[in-house]
Structure formats: structure tokens, C-alpha cells
Amino acid sequence: MSKEINGVNYDTNTATVDKKFTYGFPGDPYGYEETLYITGEGKYFIYTYGGACSKYPVENITPIEREDVKSWILLH
């Protein structure tokens, strides 16, 4: 997935996965994934996607500041 936000292109195909959290099992309508990526320019973003009944029924990309990454990881 690729999404431009505030003039910055975030792309799951070209960025590197840093951390990934998976909840549920494959095919679980309540299951979802949250994946932290880092771009070649050092920008972080979170890719989210899940089943139809999950909190992420539509895939999305959300930028996250470097200083907030540790807090985000600790929440999982």
C-alpha cells in the first residue's frame, strides 16, 4: 500500500518492517495486524489492516514520530 500524507509518500513495498503485531488468526473477522515501517529517509509509519469486524476493517497508513515509536511498541 502507498499513501501520500503531507507531501511524504509512505509505501509498504519500499519501506522496511521494524515491528509487527498480529491479533487473531488468518481469516478471523475480528483479527488485525499493526506493522511499524521505516522509510529509507528514516520516517516511521504504521500500516493497519484487519478483518471485517476488527478495529481496522480498511487498510490504512498512519505516520508516527520517531520519539513516539517506543511508546507505541510498549502498548503492545
mmCIF file of C-alpha atoms in Angstrom:
data_model
loop_
_atom_site.group_PDB
_atom_site.id
_atom_site.type_symbol
_atom_site.label_atom_id
_atom_site.label_comp_id
_atom_site.label_asym_id
_atom_site.label_seq_id
_atom_site.Cartn_x
_atom_site.Cartn_y
_atom_site.Cartn_z
ATOM 1 C CA MET A 1 0.000 0.000 0.000
ATOM 2 C CA SER A 2 1.151 3.508 -0.751
ATOM 3 C CA LYS A 3 -0.238 6.741 0.652
ATOM 4 C CA GLU A 4 0.887 10.347 0.413
ATOM 5 C CA ILE A 5 0.455 12.344 3.626
ATOM 6 C CA ASN A 6 1.555 15.973 3.938
ATOM 7 C CA GLY A 7 3.750 15.647 0.863
ATOM 8 C CA VAL A 8 5.504 12.481 2.079
ATOM 9 C CA ASN A 9 4.968 9.163 0.297
ATOM 10 C CA TYR A 10 4.687 6.168 2.625
ATOM 11 C CA ASP A 11 4.928 2.833 0.791
ATOM 12 C CA THR A 12 4.872 -0.642 2.335
ATOM 13 C CA ASN A 13 6.614 -2.032 -0.769
ATOM 14 C CA THR A 14 9.730 0.110 -0.386
ATOM 15 C CA ALA A 15 9.941 0.638 3.390
ATOM 16 C CA THR A 16 11.414 -1.833 5.900
ATOM 17 C CA VAL A 17 9.353 -3.640 8.535
ATOM 18 C CA ASP A 18 10.567 -2.780 12.038
ATOM 19 C CA LYS A 19 7.912 -4.467 14.225
ATOM 20 C CA LYS A 20 4.720 -6.379 13.552
ATOM 21 C CA PHE A 21 1.901 -7.294 15.911
ATOM 22 C CA THR A 22 -0.788 -9.767 14.845
ATOM 23 C CA TYR A 23 -4.007 -10.391 16.754
ATOM 24 C CA GLY A 24 -6.292 -13.301 15.946
ATOM 25 C CA PHE A 25 -5.733 -15.943 13.304
ATOM 26 C CA PRO A 26 -5.867 -15.970 9.482
ATOM 27 C CA GLY A 27 -9.450 -15.483 8.355
ATOM 28 C CA ASP A 28 -10.587 -14.210 11.778
ATOM 29 C CA PRO A 29 -13.117 -11.406 11.118
ATOM 30 C CA TYR A 30 -12.014 -9.773 14.406
ATOM 31 C CA GLY A 31 -8.278 -10.263 13.809
ATOM 32 C CA TYR A 32 -5.936 -7.481 12.700
ATOM 33 C CA GLU A 33 -2.320 -6.510 12.154
ATOM 34 C CA GLU A 34 -0.342 -3.423 13.075
ATOM 35 C CA THR A 35 3.020 -3.125 11.318
ATOM 36 C CA LEU A 36 5.646 -0.483 12.002
ATOM 37 C CA TYR A 37 7.717 0.514 8.964
ATOM 38 C CA ILE A 38 10.681 2.815 8.468
ATOM 39 C CA THR A 39 11.376 4.516 5.148
ATOM 40 C CA GLY A 40 14.797 4.954 3.568
ATOM 41 C CA GLU A 41 14.620 8.578 4.730
ATOM 42 C CA GLY A 42 14.138 7.488 8.369
ATOM 43 C CA LYS A 43 10.425 8.267 8.631
ATOM 44 C CA TYR A 44 8.220 5.861 10.558
ATOM 45 C CA PHE A 45 4.660 4.829 9.791
ATOM 46 C CA ILE A 46 2.149 2.240 10.956
ATOM 47 C CA TYR A 47 0.257 0.098 8.477
ATOM 48 C CA THR A 48 -3.002 -1.332 9.834
ATOM 49 C CA TYR A 49 -5.400 -3.870 8.371
ATOM 50 C CA GLY A 50 -7.813 -6.460 9.665
ATOM 51 C CA GLY A 51 -10.947 -8.499 9.272
ATOM 52 C CA ALA A 52 -14.363 -7.031 8.529
ATOM 53 C CA CYS A 53 -15.316 -6.883 12.239
ATOM 54 C CA SER A 54 -11.933 -5.671 13.525
ATOM 55 C CA LYS A 55 -10.946 -2.166 14.509
ATOM 56 C CA TYR A 56 -9.110 -1.913 11.153
ATOM 57 C CA PRO A 57 -11.551 -3.233 8.503
ATOM 58 C CA VAL A 58 -9.902 -0.995 5.884
ATOM 59 C CA GLU A 59 -6.142 -0.849 5.352
ATOM 60 C CA ASN A 60 -4.525 2.425 6.350
ATOM 61 C CA ILE A 61 -1.182 4.132 6.869
ATOM 62 C CA THR A 62 -0.532 6.489 9.783
ATOM 63 C CA PRO A 63 2.754 8.382 10.211
ATOM 64 C CA ILE A 64 4.343 8.235 13.661
ATOM 65 C CA GLU A 65 7.109 10.421 15.044
ATOM 66 C CA ARG A 66 10.386 8.720 15.964
ATOM 67 C CA GLU A 67 10.043 9.781 19.609
ATOM 68 C CA ASP A 68 6.616 8.077 19.798
ATOM 69 C CA VAL A 69 7.751 4.699 18.424
ATOM 70 C CA LYS A 70 8.930 3.306 21.782
ATOM 71 C CA SER A 71 5.617 4.184 23.470
ATOM 72 C CA TRP A 72 3.686 2.576 20.612
ATOM 73 C CA ILE A 73 5.711 -0.646 20.957
ATOM 74 C CA LEU A 74 5.244 -0.732 24.727
ATOM 75 C CA LEU A 75 1.454 -0.545 24.294
ATOM 76 C CA HIS A 76 1.550 -3.968 22.658
#
